[in-house]
Tab-separated table of C-alpha atoms in Angstrom:
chain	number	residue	atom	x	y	z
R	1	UNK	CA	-22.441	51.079	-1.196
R	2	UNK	CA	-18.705	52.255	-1.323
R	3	UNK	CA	-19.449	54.415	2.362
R	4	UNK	CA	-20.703	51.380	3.558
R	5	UNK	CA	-17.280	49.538	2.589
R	6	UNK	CA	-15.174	52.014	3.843
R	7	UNK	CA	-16.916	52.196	7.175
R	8	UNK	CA	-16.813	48.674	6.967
R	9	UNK	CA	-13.021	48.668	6.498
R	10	UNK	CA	-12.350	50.827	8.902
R	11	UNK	CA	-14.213	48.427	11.628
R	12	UNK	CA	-12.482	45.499	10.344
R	13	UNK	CA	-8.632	47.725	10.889
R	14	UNK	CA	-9.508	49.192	14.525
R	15	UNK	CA	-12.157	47.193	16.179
R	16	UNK	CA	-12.292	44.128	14.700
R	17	UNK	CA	-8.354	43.852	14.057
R	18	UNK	CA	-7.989	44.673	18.252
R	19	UNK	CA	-10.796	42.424	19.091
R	20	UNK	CA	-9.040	38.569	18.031
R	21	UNK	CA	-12.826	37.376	17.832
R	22	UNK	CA	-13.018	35.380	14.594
R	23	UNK	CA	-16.740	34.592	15.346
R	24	UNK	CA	-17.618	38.206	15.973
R	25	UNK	CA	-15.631	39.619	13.318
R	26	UNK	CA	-17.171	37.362	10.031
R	27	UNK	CA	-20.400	37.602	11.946
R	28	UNK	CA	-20.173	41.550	12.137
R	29	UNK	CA	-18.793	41.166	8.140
R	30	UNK	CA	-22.061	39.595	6.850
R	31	UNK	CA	-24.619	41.037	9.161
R	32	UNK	CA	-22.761	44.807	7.611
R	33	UNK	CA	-23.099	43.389	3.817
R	34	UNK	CA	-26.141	41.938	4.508
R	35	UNK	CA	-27.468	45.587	5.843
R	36	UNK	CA	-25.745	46.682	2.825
R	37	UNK	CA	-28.105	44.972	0.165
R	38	UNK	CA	-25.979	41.696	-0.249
R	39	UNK	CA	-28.199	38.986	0.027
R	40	UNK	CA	-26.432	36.767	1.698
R	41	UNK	CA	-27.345	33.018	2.884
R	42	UNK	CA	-23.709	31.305	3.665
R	43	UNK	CA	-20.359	32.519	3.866
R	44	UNK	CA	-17.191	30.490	3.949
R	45	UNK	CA	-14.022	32.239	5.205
R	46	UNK	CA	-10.713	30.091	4.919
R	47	UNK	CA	-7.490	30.309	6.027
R	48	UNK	CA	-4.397	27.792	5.218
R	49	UNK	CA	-1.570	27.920	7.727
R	50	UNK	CA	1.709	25.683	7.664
R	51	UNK	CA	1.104	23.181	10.440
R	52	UNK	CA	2.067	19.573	9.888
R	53	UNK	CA	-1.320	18.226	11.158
R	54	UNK	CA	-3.715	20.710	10.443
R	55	UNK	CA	-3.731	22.551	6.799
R	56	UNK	CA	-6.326	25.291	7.357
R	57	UNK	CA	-9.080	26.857	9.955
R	58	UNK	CA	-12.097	28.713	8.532
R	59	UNK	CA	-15.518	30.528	9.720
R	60	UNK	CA	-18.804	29.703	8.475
R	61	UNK	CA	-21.836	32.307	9.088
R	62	UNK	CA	-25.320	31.460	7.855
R	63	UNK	CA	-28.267	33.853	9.242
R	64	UNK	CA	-28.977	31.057	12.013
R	65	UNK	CA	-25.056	31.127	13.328
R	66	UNK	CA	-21.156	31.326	13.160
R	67	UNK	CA	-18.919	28.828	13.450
R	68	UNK	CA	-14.922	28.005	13.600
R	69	UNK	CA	-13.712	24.844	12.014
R	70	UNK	CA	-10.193	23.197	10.963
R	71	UNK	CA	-9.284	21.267	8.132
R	72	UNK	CA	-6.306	18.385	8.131
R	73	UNK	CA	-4.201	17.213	5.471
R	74	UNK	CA	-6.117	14.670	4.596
R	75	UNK	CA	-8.937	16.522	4.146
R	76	UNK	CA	-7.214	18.108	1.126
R	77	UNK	CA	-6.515	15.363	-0.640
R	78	UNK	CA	-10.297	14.282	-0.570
R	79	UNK	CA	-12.969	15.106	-3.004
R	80	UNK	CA	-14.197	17.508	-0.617
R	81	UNK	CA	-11.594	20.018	-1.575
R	82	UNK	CA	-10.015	18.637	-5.207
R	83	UNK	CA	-12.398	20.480	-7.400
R	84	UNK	CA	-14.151	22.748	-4.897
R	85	UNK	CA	-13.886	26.461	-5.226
R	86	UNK	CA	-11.274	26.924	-3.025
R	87	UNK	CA	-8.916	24.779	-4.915
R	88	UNK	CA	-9.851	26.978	-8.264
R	89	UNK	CA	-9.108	30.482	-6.730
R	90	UNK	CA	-5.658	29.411	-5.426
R	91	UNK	CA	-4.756	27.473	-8.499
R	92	UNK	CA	-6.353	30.121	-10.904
R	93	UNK	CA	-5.040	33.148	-9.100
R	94	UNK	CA	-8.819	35.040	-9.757
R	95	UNK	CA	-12.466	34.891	-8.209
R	96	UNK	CA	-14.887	32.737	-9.821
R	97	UNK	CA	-18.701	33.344	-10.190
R	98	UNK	CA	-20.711	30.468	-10.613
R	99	UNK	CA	-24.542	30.051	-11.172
R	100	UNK	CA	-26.216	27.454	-9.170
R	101	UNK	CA	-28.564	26.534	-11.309
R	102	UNK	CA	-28.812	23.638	-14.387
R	103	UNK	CA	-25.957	21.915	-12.699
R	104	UNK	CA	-24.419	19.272	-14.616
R	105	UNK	CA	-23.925	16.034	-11.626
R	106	UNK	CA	-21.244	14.856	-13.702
R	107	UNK	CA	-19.105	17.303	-13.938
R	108	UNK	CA	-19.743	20.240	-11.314
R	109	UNK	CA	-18.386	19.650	-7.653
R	110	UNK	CA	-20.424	18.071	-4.606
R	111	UNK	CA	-20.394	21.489	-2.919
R	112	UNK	CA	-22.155	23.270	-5.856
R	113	UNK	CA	-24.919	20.586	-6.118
R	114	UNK	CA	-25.302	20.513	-2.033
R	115	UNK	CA	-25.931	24.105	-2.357
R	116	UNK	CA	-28.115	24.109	-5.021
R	117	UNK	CA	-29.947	21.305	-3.559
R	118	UNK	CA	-30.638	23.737	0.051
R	119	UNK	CA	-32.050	26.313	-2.285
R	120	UNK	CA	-28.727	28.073	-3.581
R	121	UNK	CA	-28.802	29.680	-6.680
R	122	UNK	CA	-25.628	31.484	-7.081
R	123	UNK	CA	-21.815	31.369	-5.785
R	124	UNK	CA	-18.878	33.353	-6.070
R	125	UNK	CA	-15.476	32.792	-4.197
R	126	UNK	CA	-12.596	35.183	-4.208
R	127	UNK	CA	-9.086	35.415	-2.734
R	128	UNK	CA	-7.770	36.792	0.578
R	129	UNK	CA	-4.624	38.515	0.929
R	130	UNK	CA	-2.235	38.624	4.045
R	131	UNK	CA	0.696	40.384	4.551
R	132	UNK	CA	2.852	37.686	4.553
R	133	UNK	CA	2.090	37.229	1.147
R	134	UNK	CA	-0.068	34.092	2.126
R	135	UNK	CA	-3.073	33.194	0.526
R	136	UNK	CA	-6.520	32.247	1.492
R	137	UNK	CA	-10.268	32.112	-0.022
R	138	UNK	CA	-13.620	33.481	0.730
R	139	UNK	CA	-16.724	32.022	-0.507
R	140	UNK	CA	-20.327	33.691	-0.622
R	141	UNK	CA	-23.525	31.941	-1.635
R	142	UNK	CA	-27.239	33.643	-1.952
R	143	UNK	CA	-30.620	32.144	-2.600
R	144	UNK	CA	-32.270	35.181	-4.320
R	145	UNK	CA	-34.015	34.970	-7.594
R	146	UNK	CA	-31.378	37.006	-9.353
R	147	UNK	CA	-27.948	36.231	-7.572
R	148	UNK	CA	-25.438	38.696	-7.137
R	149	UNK	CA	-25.503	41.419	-9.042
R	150	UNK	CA	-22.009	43.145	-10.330
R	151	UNK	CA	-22.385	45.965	-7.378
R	152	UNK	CA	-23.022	42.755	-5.016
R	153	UNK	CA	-19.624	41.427	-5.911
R	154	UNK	CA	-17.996	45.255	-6.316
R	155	UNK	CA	-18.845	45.689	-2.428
R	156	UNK	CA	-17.419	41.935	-1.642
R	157	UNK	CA	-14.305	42.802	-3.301
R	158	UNK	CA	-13.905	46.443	-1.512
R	159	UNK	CA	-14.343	45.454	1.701
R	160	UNK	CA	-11.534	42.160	1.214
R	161	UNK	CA	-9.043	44.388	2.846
R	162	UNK	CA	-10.278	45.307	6.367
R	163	UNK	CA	-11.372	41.498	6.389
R	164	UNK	CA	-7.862	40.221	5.595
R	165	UNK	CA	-6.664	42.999	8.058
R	166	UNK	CA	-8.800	41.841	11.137
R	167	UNK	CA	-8.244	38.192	10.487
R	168	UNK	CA	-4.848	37.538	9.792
R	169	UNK	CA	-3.819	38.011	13.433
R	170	UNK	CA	-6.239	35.688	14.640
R	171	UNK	CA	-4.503	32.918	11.596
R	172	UNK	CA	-1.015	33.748	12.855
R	173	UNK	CA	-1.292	33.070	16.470
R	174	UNK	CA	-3.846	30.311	15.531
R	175	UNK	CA	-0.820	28.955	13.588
R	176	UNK	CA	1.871	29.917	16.326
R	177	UNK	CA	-0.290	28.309	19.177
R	178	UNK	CA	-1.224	24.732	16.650
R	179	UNK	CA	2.673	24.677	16.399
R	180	UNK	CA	3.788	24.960	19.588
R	181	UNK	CA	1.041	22.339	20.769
R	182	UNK	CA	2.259	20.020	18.096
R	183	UNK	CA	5.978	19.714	19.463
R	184	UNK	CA	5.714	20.796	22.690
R	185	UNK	CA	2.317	19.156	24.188
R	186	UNK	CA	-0.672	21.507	25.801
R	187	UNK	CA	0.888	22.083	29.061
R	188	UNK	CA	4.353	22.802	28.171
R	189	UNK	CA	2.981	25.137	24.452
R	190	UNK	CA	0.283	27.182	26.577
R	191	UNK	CA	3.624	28.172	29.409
R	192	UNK	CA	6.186	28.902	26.596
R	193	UNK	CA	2.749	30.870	25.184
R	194	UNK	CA	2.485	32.605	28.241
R	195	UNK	CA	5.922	33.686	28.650
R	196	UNK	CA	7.797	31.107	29.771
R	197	UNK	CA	10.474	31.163	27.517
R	198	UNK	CA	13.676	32.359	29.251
R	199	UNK	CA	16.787	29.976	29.470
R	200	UNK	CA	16.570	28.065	32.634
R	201	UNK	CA	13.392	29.464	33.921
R	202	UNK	CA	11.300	26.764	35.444
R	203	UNK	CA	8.982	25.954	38.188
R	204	UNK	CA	8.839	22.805	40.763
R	205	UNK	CA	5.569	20.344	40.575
R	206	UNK	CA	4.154	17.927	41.856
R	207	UNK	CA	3.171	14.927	39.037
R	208	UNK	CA	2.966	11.518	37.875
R	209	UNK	CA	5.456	10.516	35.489
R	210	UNK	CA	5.082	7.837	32.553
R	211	UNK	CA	8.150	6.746	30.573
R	212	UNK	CA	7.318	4.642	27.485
R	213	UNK	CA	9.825	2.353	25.390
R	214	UNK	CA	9.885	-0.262	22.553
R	215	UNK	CA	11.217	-3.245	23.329
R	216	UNK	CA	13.575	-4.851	21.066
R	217	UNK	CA	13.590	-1.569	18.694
R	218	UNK	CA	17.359	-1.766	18.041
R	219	UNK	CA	17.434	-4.863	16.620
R	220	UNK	CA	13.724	-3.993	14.612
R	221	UNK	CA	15.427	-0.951	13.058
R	222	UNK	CA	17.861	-2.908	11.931
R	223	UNK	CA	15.913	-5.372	10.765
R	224	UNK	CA	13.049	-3.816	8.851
R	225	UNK	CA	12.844	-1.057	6.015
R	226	UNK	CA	13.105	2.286	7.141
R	227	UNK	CA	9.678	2.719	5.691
R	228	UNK	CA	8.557	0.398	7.861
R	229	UNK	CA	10.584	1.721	11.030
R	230	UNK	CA	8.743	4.962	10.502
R	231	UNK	CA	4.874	3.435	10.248
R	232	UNK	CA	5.347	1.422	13.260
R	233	UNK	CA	6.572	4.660	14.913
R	234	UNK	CA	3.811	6.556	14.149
R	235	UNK	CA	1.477	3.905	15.034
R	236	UNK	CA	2.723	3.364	18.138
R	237	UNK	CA	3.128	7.440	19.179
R	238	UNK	CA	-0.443	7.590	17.660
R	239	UNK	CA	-1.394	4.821	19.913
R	240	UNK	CA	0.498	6.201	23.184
R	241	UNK	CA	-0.434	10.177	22.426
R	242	UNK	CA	-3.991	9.232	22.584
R	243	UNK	CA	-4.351	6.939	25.871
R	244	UNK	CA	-2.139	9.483	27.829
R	245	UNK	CA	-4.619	12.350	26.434
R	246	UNK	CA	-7.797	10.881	26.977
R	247	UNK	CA	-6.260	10.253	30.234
R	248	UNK	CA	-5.811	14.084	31.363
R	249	UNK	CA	-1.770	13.386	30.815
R	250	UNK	CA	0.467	15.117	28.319
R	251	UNK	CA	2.711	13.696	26.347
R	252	UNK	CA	5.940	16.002	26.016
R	253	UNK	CA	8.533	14.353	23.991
R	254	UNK	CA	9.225	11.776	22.058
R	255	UNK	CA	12.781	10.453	22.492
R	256	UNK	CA	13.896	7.546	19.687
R	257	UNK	CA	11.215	5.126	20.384
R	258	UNK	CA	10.523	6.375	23.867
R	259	UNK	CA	7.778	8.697	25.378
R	260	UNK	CA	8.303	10.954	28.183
R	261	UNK	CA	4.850	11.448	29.757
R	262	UNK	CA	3.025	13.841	32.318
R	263	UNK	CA	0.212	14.069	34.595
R	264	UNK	CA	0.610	17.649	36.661
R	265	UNK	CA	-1.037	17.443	40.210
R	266	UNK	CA	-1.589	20.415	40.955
R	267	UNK	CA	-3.325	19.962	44.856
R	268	UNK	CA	-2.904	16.960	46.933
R	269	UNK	CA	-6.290	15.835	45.935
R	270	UNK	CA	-5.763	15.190	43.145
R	271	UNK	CA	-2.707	12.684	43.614
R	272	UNK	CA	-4.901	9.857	43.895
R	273	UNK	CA	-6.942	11.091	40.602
R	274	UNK	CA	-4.082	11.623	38.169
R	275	UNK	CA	-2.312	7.991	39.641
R	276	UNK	CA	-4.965	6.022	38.517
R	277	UNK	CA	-5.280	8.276	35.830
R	278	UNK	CA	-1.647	7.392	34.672
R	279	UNK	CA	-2.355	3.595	34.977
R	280	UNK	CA	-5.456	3.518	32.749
R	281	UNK	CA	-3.767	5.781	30.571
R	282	UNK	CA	-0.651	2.297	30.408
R	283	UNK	CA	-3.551	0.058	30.299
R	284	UNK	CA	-5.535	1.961	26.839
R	285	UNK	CA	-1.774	1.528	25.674
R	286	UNK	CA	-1.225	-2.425	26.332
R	287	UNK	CA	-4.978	-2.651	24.641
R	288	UNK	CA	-4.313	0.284	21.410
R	289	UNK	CA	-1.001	-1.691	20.669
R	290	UNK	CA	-2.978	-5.169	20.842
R	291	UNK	CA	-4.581	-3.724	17.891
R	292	UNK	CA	-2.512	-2.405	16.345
R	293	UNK	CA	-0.192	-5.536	16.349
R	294	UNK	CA	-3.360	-7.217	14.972
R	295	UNK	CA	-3.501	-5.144	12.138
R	296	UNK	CA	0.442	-6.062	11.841
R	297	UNK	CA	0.448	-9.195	11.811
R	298	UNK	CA	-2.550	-8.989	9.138
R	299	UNK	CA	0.068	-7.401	6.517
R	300	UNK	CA	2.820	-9.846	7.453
R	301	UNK	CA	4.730	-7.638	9.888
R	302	UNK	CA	5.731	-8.409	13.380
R	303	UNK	CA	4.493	-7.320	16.516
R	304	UNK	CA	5.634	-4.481	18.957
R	305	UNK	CA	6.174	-4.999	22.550
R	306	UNK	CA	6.256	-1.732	24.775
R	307	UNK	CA	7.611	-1.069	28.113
R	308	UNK	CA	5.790	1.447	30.547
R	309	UNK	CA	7.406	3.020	33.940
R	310	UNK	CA	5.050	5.136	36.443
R	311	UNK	CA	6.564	6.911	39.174
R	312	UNK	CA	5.348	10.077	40.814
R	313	UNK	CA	7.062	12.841	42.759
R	314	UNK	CA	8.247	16.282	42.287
R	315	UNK	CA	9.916	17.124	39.215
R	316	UNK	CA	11.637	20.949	37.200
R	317	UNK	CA	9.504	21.627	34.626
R	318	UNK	CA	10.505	24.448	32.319
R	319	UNK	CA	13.642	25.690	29.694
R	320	UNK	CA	17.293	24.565	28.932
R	321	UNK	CA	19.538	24.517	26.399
R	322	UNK	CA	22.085	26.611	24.452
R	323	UNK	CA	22.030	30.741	23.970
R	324	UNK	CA	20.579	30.124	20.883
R	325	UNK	CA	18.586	26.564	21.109
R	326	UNK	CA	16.223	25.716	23.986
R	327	UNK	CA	14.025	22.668	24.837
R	328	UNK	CA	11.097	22.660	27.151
R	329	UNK	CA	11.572	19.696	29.048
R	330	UNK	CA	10.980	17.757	32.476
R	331	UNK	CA	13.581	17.107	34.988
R	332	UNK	CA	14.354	15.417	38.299
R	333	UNK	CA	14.224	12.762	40.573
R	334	UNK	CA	11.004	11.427	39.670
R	335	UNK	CA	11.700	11.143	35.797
R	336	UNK	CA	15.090	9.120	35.941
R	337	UNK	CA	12.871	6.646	38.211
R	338	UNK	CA	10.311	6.276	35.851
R	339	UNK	CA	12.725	5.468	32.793
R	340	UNK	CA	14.546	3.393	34.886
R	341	UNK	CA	11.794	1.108	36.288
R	342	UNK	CA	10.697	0.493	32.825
R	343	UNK	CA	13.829	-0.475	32.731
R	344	UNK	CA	13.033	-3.586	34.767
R	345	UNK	CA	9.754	-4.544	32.550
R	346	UNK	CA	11.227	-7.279	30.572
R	347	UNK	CA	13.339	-8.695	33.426
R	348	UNK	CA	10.306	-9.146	35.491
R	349	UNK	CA	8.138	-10.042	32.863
R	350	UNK	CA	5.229	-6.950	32.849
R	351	UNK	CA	4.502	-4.687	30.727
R	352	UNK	CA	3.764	-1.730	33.174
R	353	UNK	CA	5.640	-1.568	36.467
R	354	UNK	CA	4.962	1.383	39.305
R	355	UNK	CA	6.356	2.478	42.241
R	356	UNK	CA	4.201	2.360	45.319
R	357	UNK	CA	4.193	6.451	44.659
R	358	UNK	CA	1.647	5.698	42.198
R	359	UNK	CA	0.182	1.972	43.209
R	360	UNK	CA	-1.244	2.787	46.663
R	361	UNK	CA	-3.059	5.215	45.054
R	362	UNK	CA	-5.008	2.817	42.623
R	363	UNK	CA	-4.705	-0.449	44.452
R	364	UNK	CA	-7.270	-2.702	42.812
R	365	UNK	CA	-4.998	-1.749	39.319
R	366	UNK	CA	-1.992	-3.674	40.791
R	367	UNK	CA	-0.328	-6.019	42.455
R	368	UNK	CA	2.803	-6.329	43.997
R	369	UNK	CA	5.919	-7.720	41.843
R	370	UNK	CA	8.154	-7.503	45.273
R	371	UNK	CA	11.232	-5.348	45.572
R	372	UNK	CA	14.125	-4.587	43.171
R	373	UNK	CA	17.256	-2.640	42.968
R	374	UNK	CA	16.789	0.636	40.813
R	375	UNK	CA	19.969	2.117	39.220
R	376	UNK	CA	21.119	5.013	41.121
R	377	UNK	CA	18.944	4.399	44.418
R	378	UNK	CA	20.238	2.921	47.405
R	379	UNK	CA	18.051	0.620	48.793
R	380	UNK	CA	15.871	-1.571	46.572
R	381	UNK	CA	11.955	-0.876	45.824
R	382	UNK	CA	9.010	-2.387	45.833
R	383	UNK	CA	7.649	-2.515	42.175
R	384	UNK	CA	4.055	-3.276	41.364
R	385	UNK	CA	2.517	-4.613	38.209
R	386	UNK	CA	-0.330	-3.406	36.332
R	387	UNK	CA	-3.007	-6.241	37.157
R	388	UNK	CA	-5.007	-8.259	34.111
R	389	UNK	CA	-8.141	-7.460	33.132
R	390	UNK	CA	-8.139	-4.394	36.010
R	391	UNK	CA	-10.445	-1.320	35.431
């Protein structure tokens, strides 16, 4: 068994390590073991990283497939992981070896008795160790008549290091790429991914622009708890993050209680696609805030009132900043525009206003609200409204 591990190991450090497969590399893991004389029937490999939405990724393998799957925070603070294996190894600091069988419902954890209940009969998780002194858990269940036996688990344990070795690569850039996505939005993370990440490098586009404001949030925030400041915040970011991505847009900053918004055209077919785009992306806004407001007003707090802007043109999409500090941003023309003609939402009473850039691309979603001067253009502009009940 121990020439088997240290081919094994070697795999996992050269081939595996180069490869950035996490699918092929647990699947080549257990199919080796397996080969080996482990009897294997499901293997659990999981990996924390520090993320402020997601708390972990992992690989399943069962004879019949291999899968990837993430875990949130608030997945951790469930039953699903209080109690589990996972939480003993970390907190314990040691593997743990558990027979599935005579199970006690009131005191062993859901997982045990779900694997028991598919025929399980014995389980033993054990602890991964990265480089960066980061830790993370392996778990290995068998239906055999005996379980593992101690040369079962000797084998596990030897070949832990060319695992760790091939996968914690895959975990950092997982974590690297989560991060960037998380502050930067999917466009803007995969570019800075791909090397986009000198000071004032940037490249000229074509795209429809959506600016996003509370109304009225000065007064609210001075008004209301700053507890409560922040949950309306998130609500409404939650709220305008998810119409503009279900919409094909990206949301790249957030900016006080405004959201700076784009939808890249990258062809001149697709203007006409990623305009209307932009106003059912508003509209899913108007409606997620309308119930969000309801679930407001059902704890006694008031409602939110947003402003949207929509303009579309060409605008500098790419780095700036200090020596040492740099933000990936959107610049131009077409952006002060769109901030400033939501500007003009509560003076002519609409929520969404867009220039004819974007309207006589999706006429049956608005109507004309006439023309109106726009800070810092000459000559006025004709503004259209987002219409009722449109779609």
């Amino acid at each position: 068994m121990m020439e088997a591990a240290a081919a094994l190991n070697n795999w996992m450090m050269t081939t595996g390590r180069r490869s950035g497969d996490p699918v092929g590399i647990v699947s080549h893991f257990c199919a080796t073991l397996v080969t080996a004389g482990v009897p294997l029937w499901r293997v659990n490999i999981g990996q924390r990283f520090a993320n402020p939405l997601l708390i972990a990724w992992g690989v399943v393998w069962t004879p019949d497939g291999t899968e990837v799957y993430d875990v949130t925070h608030a997945r951790m603070l469930t039953d699903g992981y209080i109690g589990s294996a996972f939480e003993y190894i970390l907190e314990n600091q040691r593997p743990l070896h558990k027979s599935l069988r005579d199970l006690d419902p009131s005191r062993d954890h859901v997982s045990y008795l779900e694997f028991a209940a598919e025929g399980g009969t014995d389980y033993y998780a054990t602890l991964l160790d990265y480089g960066d002194g980061s830790q993370h858990g392996c778990t290995f269940a068998t239906r055999v008549e005996d379980g593992f036996s101690p040369e079962h688990l000797a084998l596990i344990e030897a070949v832990k290091p060319g695992l760790s070795s091939a996968l914690e690569p895959i975990t950092m850039r997982k974590s690297t790429q989560s991060l960037l996505r998380t502050y930067l939005g999917d466009g803007p993370s995969k570019a800075v991914w791909n090397g986009a990440i000198k000071r004032s490098e940037r490249s000229t586009l074509e795209a429809v622009i959506m600016f996003s404001d509370l109304r009225g949030f000065t007064a609210f925030s001075d008004t209301q708890s700053e507890q409560d400041v922040f949950d309306a915040l998130d609500g409404y970011f939650e709220v305008v993050v998810q119409s503009v991505e279900e919409n094909g847009g990206d949301v790249l900053k957030f900016m006080g209680d405004g959201v700076l918004s784009v939808f890249p055209i990258s062809g001149s077919a697709e203007t006409a696609e990623r305009c209307r785009q932009s106003a059912l992306a508003a509209q899913a806004v108007l409606a997620g805030l309308a119930v969000l407001n309801g679930r407001r007003a059902a704890e006694g707090k008031g409602a939110l009132e947003v402003g949207i802007g929509l303009n579309a043109g060409q605008v500098s999409y790419g780095n700036i900043g200090s020596q040492g500090r740099l933000d990936f941003t959107v610049l131009g023309g077409a952006v002060n525009v769109a901030s400033r003609v939501e500007g003009l939402t509560k003076a002519v009473d609409a929520p969404v206003l867009a220039t004819a850039s974007v309207a006589r691309h999706a006429s049956d979603l608005f109507v004309s609200r006439g023309r109106h001067a726009v800070r810092g253009l000459k000559d006025t502009v004709e503004i259209f409204g987002l219409r009722e009940n449109a779609s």
